Amino acid sequence: MPKKRYLDESDFGWTKKKPTAAGGYGRGGPEYDGYVPGDGSVVIGGGGGICGGGSGVRVIVVDVAVARKKLEHLMEYLLLILSFLIFFIFSLKHLVGRWKCKFNLPPTPAWSLPVIGHLHLLKPPLHQILRSLSQSLGGAPIFRLRLGNRVAFVVSSLSLAEECFTKNDIVLADRPKFTFGRLVEYNCTTMATTSYGDHWRNLRRIGAIEIFSSHRLDSFLSIRKDEIRHLILCLSKNSLHGFAKVELRSLFGNFNINNILRMIAGKRFYGDEAEQGDEAKRVRQLLDEAVSSAGVGHASDYVPFLRWFTSYEKGVKKLAVRVDEFLQGLLDDKRAQKEKGNTMIDHLLSLQEIEPDYYTDVTVKGLVVVMIFAGNVTLTRTLEWAMLNLLNHPEVLKKAKTEIDTKIGLDRLIDEPDAKNLPYLQCIISEIFRLYPAAPLLAPHRATEDCIIGGYDCPRGTTLIANVWAIHRDPNLWEEPEKGKIKR
């Protein structure tokens, strides 16, 4: 119940009179047009005053701030309902009416809801859920999902995946845009998020020649060997007094980040001899937050009005500022050094001196951020799955150890060039990649033009998801696909 209040003379410009016996202020005389009795209401008219028995219209006066707040809440609810109706009508007209009449579309699950579509069906692990949806449609090699205001095609067939990335490779070379890419990855201008075109081709060329070439990777061999040595020493310390439990995920994650950041900027942030102090702690926390926030988007990327009710975008904006400060700090530290090193940033800054208009700080930071984000989780997960499977299959582990002892010996560690001489180990690695691909769904693609996939129309703007995990476990391609068979 809103709080009542008494009005005084300032509300009406009246001159104060003596209080009457009834508790109000008398308003005798024709010059007054109302009075304020003691119950908090206002009587308009009735110039005789409270003692004179004048009559008038009684109006209840409530707290103005409370009334205004209630009105604002009411307007917010009305705006939400109106936005919901507009969005629903537009989606229904655009995604159902237009497409049903114009396109031959692949099958779709029946459990689509208004506005959100099939979003309620998706949960981790996403690649397994998508395979289950494909199986519910009779093992459909391609099916369609409505994800809020977006439409996605999910491909679970090797032949259709080849069709997508050979016949339709140019049409499907674009990427869908998400809040994380827009805010953290410099308005979707990095190698992983930019649209197909000259800028994308230039970034690919830089990556192939300046970053991922055999010559460049070989120059970082000593870094990788040193980080492997640190990892082995860490495990050895844990087992000095007998068997000990080890949390491999954090160890592999630290090892991987050190590898990447030493090649990029020449810095270690985990383990012994790491960068000390608050800066190192902030960097470690920042990378963890960035990796956890990245992915195929938030619910608000598919249902835009949810941005009004979630703090996701606000959080990503703050994260983007911190990521940019970290990356800019890496560049500034390298510029401040008198002698140039052999890191990736050193080589990119050398290119910046030659072509400053193209190799801007944003371009360099975009290349660096992709290497950090794309290279971190993928390798860590692969190492974790490999160790898990070897420990669960001791007979395979024993054969691999025997091969290494026989062909490498016991007096040194394995070097990268030794891998080609270890066929059984290579088979183990290949089977791990098949069962546990580093990116089970790859990065999503987006159709820039209408095209045909598997005989179905793929309209412009459709998001394409290739379920590599399901393809690698397709019984039409592999005998007993769920089992790990080293001799495949």
Coordinates of C-alpha atoms in Angstrom, one line a residue, residues 36-407:
V36 CA -6.5 19.7 3.9
P37 CA -8.2 17.6 6.6
G38 CA -6.2 15.5 9.1
D39 CA -6.7 12.2 7.3
G40 CA -4.2 13.0 4.6
S41 CA -6.6 13.6 1.7
V42 CA -7.3 16.8 -0.1
V43 CA -10.8 18.3 -0.5
I44 CA -11.1 20.4 -3.6
G45 CA -13.8 23.0 -3.4
G46 CA -16.1 23.7 -0.5
G47 CA -14.8 27.1 0.5
G48 CA -16.5 27.0 3.9
G49 CA -13.5 25.1 5.5
I50 CA -13.6 22.3 7.9
C51 CA -15.6 24.2 10.5
G52 CA -17.9 25.7 8.0
G53 CA -19.2 22.3 6.7
G54 CA -18.2 23.1 3.1
S55 CA -18.5 20.2 0.6
G56 CA -16.0 19.1 -2.1
V57 CA -14.3 16.3 -3.9
R58 CA -11.9 14.2 -1.7
V59 CA -8.7 13.1 -3.4
I60 CA -6.2 10.6 -1.8
V61 CA -2.6 11.8 -2.2
V62 CA 0.1 9.1 -2.3
D63 CA 3.9 9.2 -2.3
V64 CA 5.0 10.6 -5.7
A65 CA 8.3 8.6 -5.8
V66 CA 6.5 5.3 -5.2
A67 CA 3.9 6.0 -7.8
R68 CA 6.6 7.0 -10.4
K69 CA 8.5 3.8 -9.7
K70 CA 5.4 1.6 -10.2
L71 CA 4.7 3.4 -13.4
E72 CA 8.3 2.7 -14.6
H73 CA 8.0 -1.0 -13.8
L74 CA 4.7 -1.1 -15.7
M75 CA 6.3 0.5 -18.8
E76 CA 9.2 -2.0 -18.6
Y77 CA 6.8 -4.9 -18.6
L78 CA 4.8 -3.4 -21.5
L79 CA 8.0 -2.8 -23.5
L80 CA 9.1 -6.4 -22.9
I81 CA 5.7 -7.9 -24.0
L82 CA 5.7 -5.6 -27.1
S83 CA 9.3 -6.6 -28.0
F84 CA 8.4 -10.3 -27.5
L85 CA 5.4 -10.0 -29.8
I86 CA 7.3 -8.2 -32.5
F87 CA 10.2 -10.7 -32.3
F88 CA 7.8 -13.6 -32.4
I89 CA 5.8 -12.3 -35.4
F90 CA 9.0 -11.5 -37.3
S91 CA 10.6 -14.9 -36.6
L92 CA 7.4 -16.7 -37.5
K93 CA 7.1 -14.8 -40.8
H94 CA 10.7 -14.8 -41.8
L95 CA 11.8 -18.3 -40.7
V96 CA 8.6 -20.3 -41.3
G97 CA 6.5 -18.7 -43.9
R98 CA 9.3 -17.6 -46.2
W99 CA 11.4 -20.7 -46.0
K100 CA 8.5 -23.2 -46.2
C101 CA 7.4 -21.8 -49.4
K102 CA 10.8 -21.2 -51.0
F103 CA 13.2 -23.8 -49.9
N104 CA 13.6 -27.6 -49.7
L105 CA 15.0 -27.9 -46.2
P106 CA 16.4 -30.9 -44.3
P107 CA 14.4 -32.6 -41.6
T108 CA 14.2 -30.9 -38.2
P109 CA 13.3 -32.2 -34.7
A110 CA 9.7 -31.6 -33.7
W111 CA 10.3 -30.0 -30.3
S112 CA 10.7 -26.4 -31.5
L113 CA 9.3 -23.7 -29.2
P114 CA 8.3 -20.1 -30.0
V115 CA 11.2 -17.6 -30.0
I116 CA 13.9 -19.9 -28.6
G117 CA 13.4 -22.7 -31.2
H118 CA 15.5 -25.8 -30.3
L119 CA 17.8 -24.0 -27.8
H120 CA 16.2 -25.9 -24.9
L121 CA 17.4 -29.2 -26.4
L122 CA 21.1 -28.2 -26.3
K123 CA 23.3 -28.9 -23.4
P124 CA 26.8 -30.2 -22.8
P125 CA 28.3 -32.3 -24.3
L126 CA 26.9 -30.6 -27.4
H127 CA 28.4 -33.0 -29.9
Q128 CA 26.7 -36.0 -28.3
I129 CA 23.4 -34.2 -28.1
L130 CA 23.6 -33.4 -31.8
R131 CA 24.3 -37.0 -32.7
S132 CA 21.3 -38.1 -30.6
L133 CA 19.1 -35.6 -32.5
S134 CA 20.4 -37.0 -35.8
Q135 CA 19.6 -40.5 -34.6
S136 CA 16.1 -39.4 -33.6
L137 CA 15.5 -38.4 -37.2
G138 CA 16.4 -41.8 -38.5
G139 CA 20.1 -41.2 -38.7
A140 CA 19.7 -38.1 -40.9
P141 CA 23.1 -37.1 -42.3
I142 CA 22.0 -33.5 -42.2
F143 CA 19.3 -31.8 -40.2
R144 CA 18.1 -28.3 -39.3
L145 CA 17.8 -26.5 -36.0
R146 CA 16.2 -23.2 -35.2
L147 CA 18.3 -21.5 -32.6
G148 CA 16.4 -18.3 -31.6
N149 CA 16.7 -15.9 -34.6
R150 CA 19.3 -18.1 -36.4
V151 CA 19.0 -21.3 -38.4
A152 CA 21.7 -24.0 -38.3
F153 CA 22.4 -27.1 -40.4
V154 CA 24.2 -29.9 -38.6
V155 CA 26.2 -32.3 -40.8
S156 CA 27.1 -35.7 -39.5
S157 CA 28.2 -37.4 -42.7
L158 CA 31.7 -37.6 -44.2
S159 CA 30.4 -37.3 -47.8
L160 CA 28.3 -34.2 -46.9
A161 CA 31.2 -32.7 -45.0
E162 CA 33.4 -33.1 -48.0
E163 CA 30.7 -31.5 -50.2
C164 CA 30.6 -28.5 -47.8
F165 CA 34.3 -27.9 -47.7
T166 CA 35.2 -28.7 -51.4
K167 CA 32.2 -27.9 -53.6
N168 CA 30.9 -25.1 -51.3
D169 CA 34.1 -24.1 -49.6
I170 CA 34.0 -20.4 -50.7
V171 CA 30.3 -20.0 -50.0
L172 CA 30.8 -21.5 -46.5
A173 CA 34.1 -19.8 -45.7
D174 CA 32.4 -17.1 -43.6
R175 CA 31.9 -17.2 -39.8
P176 CA 28.8 -16.4 -37.7
K177 CA 29.3 -13.4 -35.5
F178 CA 29.0 -13.7 -31.7
T179 CA 29.4 -11.2 -28.8
F180 CA 32.7 -12.7 -27.7
G181 CA 34.2 -12.3 -31.2
R182 CA 32.9 -8.8 -31.5
L183 CA 34.2 -7.5 -28.2
V184 CA 37.3 -9.6 -27.4
E185 CA 38.5 -10.5 -30.9
Y186 CA 38.6 -6.9 -32.2
N187 CA 35.2 -6.7 -33.9
C188 CA 35.6 -10.2 -35.5
T189 CA 38.8 -9.3 -37.4
T190 CA 41.0 -12.2 -36.3
M191 CA 41.9 -15.2 -38.4
A192 CA 39.2 -17.3 -36.6
T193 CA 36.3 -14.8 -36.8
T194 CA 36.8 -12.5 -39.8
S195 CA 34.7 -12.7 -43.0
Y196 CA 36.1 -14.3 -46.1
G197 CA 37.9 -11.8 -48.3
D198 CA 41.3 -10.1 -48.7
H199 CA 41.9 -9.6 -45.0
W200 CA 41.2 -13.2 -44.3
R201 CA 43.5 -14.3 -47.1
N202 CA 46.3 -12.1 -45.8
L203 CA 45.9 -13.4 -42.3
R204 CA 46.1 -17.0 -43.6
R205 CA 49.2 -16.1 -45.6
I206 CA 50.9 -14.6 -42.5
G207 CA 50.0 -17.6 -40.4
A208 CA 51.3 -20.1 -43.0
I209 CA 54.6 -18.3 -43.6
E210 CA 55.4 -16.3 -40.5
I211 CA 53.9 -18.4 -37.7
F212 CA 53.1 -22.0 -38.6
S213 CA 55.8 -22.8 -41.2
S214 CA 58.1 -25.7 -40.6
H215 CA 61.1 -23.4 -40.3
R216 CA 59.4 -21.2 -37.7
L217 CA 58.2 -24.2 -35.6
D218 CA 61.6 -25.9 -35.8
S219 CA 63.1 -22.7 -34.4
F220 CA 61.0 -23.2 -31.2
L221 CA 62.0 -26.8 -30.7
S222 CA 64.2 -26.0 -27.8
I223 CA 61.3 -24.3 -26.0
R224 CA 59.1 -27.4 -26.4
K225 CA 61.9 -29.7 -25.1
D226 CA 62.5 -27.5 -22.1
E227 CA 58.8 -27.4 -21.2
I228 CA 58.6 -31.2 -21.5
R229 CA 61.6 -31.4 -19.1
H230 CA 59.8 -29.2 -16.6
L231 CA 56.7 -31.3 -16.8
I232 CA 58.6 -34.6 -16.2
L233 CA 60.5 -33.0 -13.3
C234 CA 57.2 -31.9 -11.7
L235 CA 55.8 -35.4 -12.0
S236 CA 59.0 -36.9 -10.6
K237 CA 58.9 -34.6 -7.5
N238 CA 55.3 -35.8 -6.8
S239 CA 56.5 -39.5 -6.8
L240 CA 59.6 -39.1 -4.7
H241 CA 57.9 -40.8 -1.7
G242 CA 56.0 -43.5 -3.6
F243 CA 52.8 -43.4 -5.6
A244 CA 50.9 -40.1 -5.6
K245 CA 47.7 -38.7 -7.1
V246 CA 48.3 -36.1 -9.8
E247 CA 45.8 -33.7 -11.3
L248 CA 46.8 -34.0 -14.9
R249 CA 44.4 -31.4 -16.4
S250 CA 46.1 -28.5 -14.5
L251 CA 49.6 -29.9 -15.3
F252 CA 48.9 -30.2 -19.0
G253 CA 47.2 -26.8 -19.1
N254 CA 50.2 -25.1 -17.4
F255 CA 52.6 -27.0 -19.7
N256 CA 50.6 -25.9 -22.8
I257 CA 50.2 -22.2 -21.8
N258 CA 53.9 -22.0 -21.1
N259 CA 54.7 -23.5 -24.5
I260 CA 52.5 -21.0 -26.3
L261 CA 53.5 -17.9 -24.4
R262 CA 57.2 -18.7 -24.6
M263 CA 57.0 -19.0 -28.3
I264 CA 54.8 -15.9 -28.6
A265 CA 56.4 -13.6 -26.1
G266 CA 59.3 -15.4 -24.4
K267 CA 57.5 -15.6 -21.0
R268 CA 56.6 -18.4 -18.6
F269 CA 53.6 -18.0 -16.3
Y270 CA 53.3 -21.4 -14.7
G271 CA 55.5 -23.6 -12.6
D272 CA 59.1 -23.1 -11.4
E273 CA 61.0 -20.1 -12.9
A274 CA 57.7 -18.5 -13.9
E275 CA 56.9 -14.9 -13.9
Q276 CA 56.3 -14.0 -10.2
G277 CA 54.0 -11.5 -8.5
D278 CA 50.5 -10.2 -9.1
E279 CA 51.0 -9.8 -12.8
A280 CA 51.5 -13.6 -13.3
K281 CA 48.4 -14.3 -11.2
R282 CA 46.3 -11.9 -13.2
V283 CA 47.5 -13.4 -16.5
R284 CA 46.7 -16.9 -15.4
Q285 CA 43.2 -15.9 -14.2
L286 CA 42.6 -13.8 -17.3
L287 CA 43.4 -16.7 -19.7
D288 CA 41.1 -19.1 -17.7
E289 CA 38.2 -16.6 -17.9
A290 CA 38.8 -16.0 -21.6
V291 CA 38.8 -19.6 -22.5
S292 CA 35.7 -20.3 -20.4
S293 CA 33.8 -17.4 -22.1
A294 CA 34.7 -18.3 -25.6
G295 CA 32.8 -20.8 -27.7
V296 CA 29.7 -20.8 -30.0
G297 CA 28.0 -17.9 -28.3
H298 CA 25.7 -17.1 -25.4
A299 CA 21.9 -17.5 -25.3
S300 CA 21.6 -13.7 -26.0
D301 CA 23.5 -14.2 -29.3
Y302 CA 20.5 -16.2 -30.5
V303 CA 17.7 -14.4 -28.6
P304 CA 18.8 -10.7 -28.7
F305 CA 16.3 -9.3 -26.1
L306 CA 17.9 -11.5 -23.4
R307 CA 20.7 -9.0 -23.4
W308 CA 18.4 -6.7 -21.3
F309 CA 18.1 -9.3 -18.6
T310 CA 21.6 -10.8 -18.4
S311 CA 25.0 -9.4 -17.5
Y312 CA 26.9 -11.6 -20.1
E313 CA 27.7 -8.7 -22.5
K314 CA 28.8 -6.4 -19.7
G315 CA 31.1 -9.1 -18.4
V316 CA 32.6 -9.8 -21.8
K317 CA 33.2 -6.0 -22.3
K318 CA 35.2 -6.0 -19.0
L319 CA 37.1 -9.1 -20.1
A320 CA 37.9 -7.6 -23.5
V321 CA 39.5 -4.5 -21.8
R322 CA 41.7 -6.8 -19.7
V323 CA 42.6 -9.0 -22.7
D324 CA 43.6 -6.0 -24.8
E325 CA 45.7 -4.6 -21.9
F326 CA 47.5 -7.9 -21.6
L327 CA 48.2 -8.2 -25.3
Q328 CA 49.3 -4.6 -25.6
G329 CA 51.6 -5.1 -22.7
L330 CA 53.3 -8.0 -24.5
L331 CA 53.9 -5.8 -27.6
D332 CA 55.1 -2.8 -25.5
D333 CA 57.5 -5.1 -23.6
K334 CA 59.0 -6.3 -26.8
R335 CA 59.4 -2.8 -28.2
A336 CA 61.2 -1.7 -25.1
Q337 CA 63.8 -4.4 -25.4
K338 CA 67.0 -3.3 -27.0
E339 CA 67.8 -6.6 -28.8
K340 CA 65.2 -8.4 -30.9
G341 CA 64.4 -11.9 -29.8
N342 CA 63.2 -15.0 -31.7
T343 CA 59.6 -14.9 -30.6
M344 CA 56.5 -14.6 -32.8
I345 CA 55.8 -11.1 -31.6
D346 CA 59.4 -10.1 -32.6
H347 CA 58.8 -11.3 -36.1
L348 CA 55.4 -9.7 -36.4
L349 CA 56.8 -6.4 -35.1
S350 CA 59.5 -6.6 -37.8
L351 CA 56.8 -6.9 -40.4
Q352 CA 55.1 -3.9 -38.8
E353 CA 58.2 -1.8 -39.4
I354 CA 58.0 -2.7 -43.1
E355 CA 54.3 -2.4 -43.6
P356 CA 52.9 -0.3 -40.7
D357 CA 49.6 0.5 -42.4
Y358 CA 48.6 -3.2 -42.5
Y359 CA 50.5 -4.7 -39.6
T360 CA 48.8 -2.5 -37.0
D361 CA 48.8 -3.3 -33.3
V362 CA 45.2 -4.6 -33.7
T363 CA 46.3 -7.0 -36.5
V364 CA 49.2 -8.3 -34.4
K365 CA 47.2 -8.7 -31.3
G366 CA 44.5 -10.5 -33.3
L367 CA 47.0 -13.0 -34.5
V368 CA 48.4 -13.5 -31.0
V369 CA 45.0 -13.9 -29.3
V370 CA 44.0 -16.7 -31.8
M371 CA 47.2 -18.6 -31.1
I372 CA 46.5 -18.4 -27.3
F373 CA 42.8 -19.3 -27.4
A374 CA 42.9 -21.9 -30.2
G375 CA 46.0 -23.7 -29.0
N376 CA 45.3 -23.9 -25.3
V377 CA 42.3 -26.0 -24.7
T378 CA 42.6 -28.2 -27.8
L379 CA 46.0 -29.7 -26.9
T380 CA 45.3 -29.9 -23.2
R381 CA 42.2 -32.0 -23.9
T382 CA 44.0 -34.3 -26.3
L383 CA 46.8 -35.0 -23.8
E384 CA 44.3 -35.6 -21.1
W385 CA 42.3 -38.1 -23.2
A386 CA 45.5 -39.8 -24.3
M387 CA 46.7 -40.4 -20.8
L388 CA 43.3 -41.5 -19.6
N389 CA 43.0 -44.2 -22.3
L390 CA 46.6 -45.4 -21.8
L391 CA 46.0 -45.8 -18.1
N392 CA 42.7 -47.7 -18.8
H393 CA 44.5 -50.0 -21.3
P394 CA 47.8 -51.0 -19.6
E395 CA 48.5 -53.6 -22.3
V396 CA 48.6 -50.8 -24.9
L397 CA 50.8 -48.7 -22.6
K398 CA 53.2 -51.6 -22.2
K399 CA 53.5 -52.2 -25.9
A400 CA 54.2 -48.4 -26.5
K401 CA 56.9 -48.4 -23.8
T402 CA 58.5 -51.5 -25.3
E403 CA 58.7 -49.9 -28.7
I404 CA 60.2 -46.7 -27.2
D405 CA 62.8 -48.6 -25.2
T406 CA 63.8 -50.7 -28.2
K407 CA 64.1 -48.0 -30.8

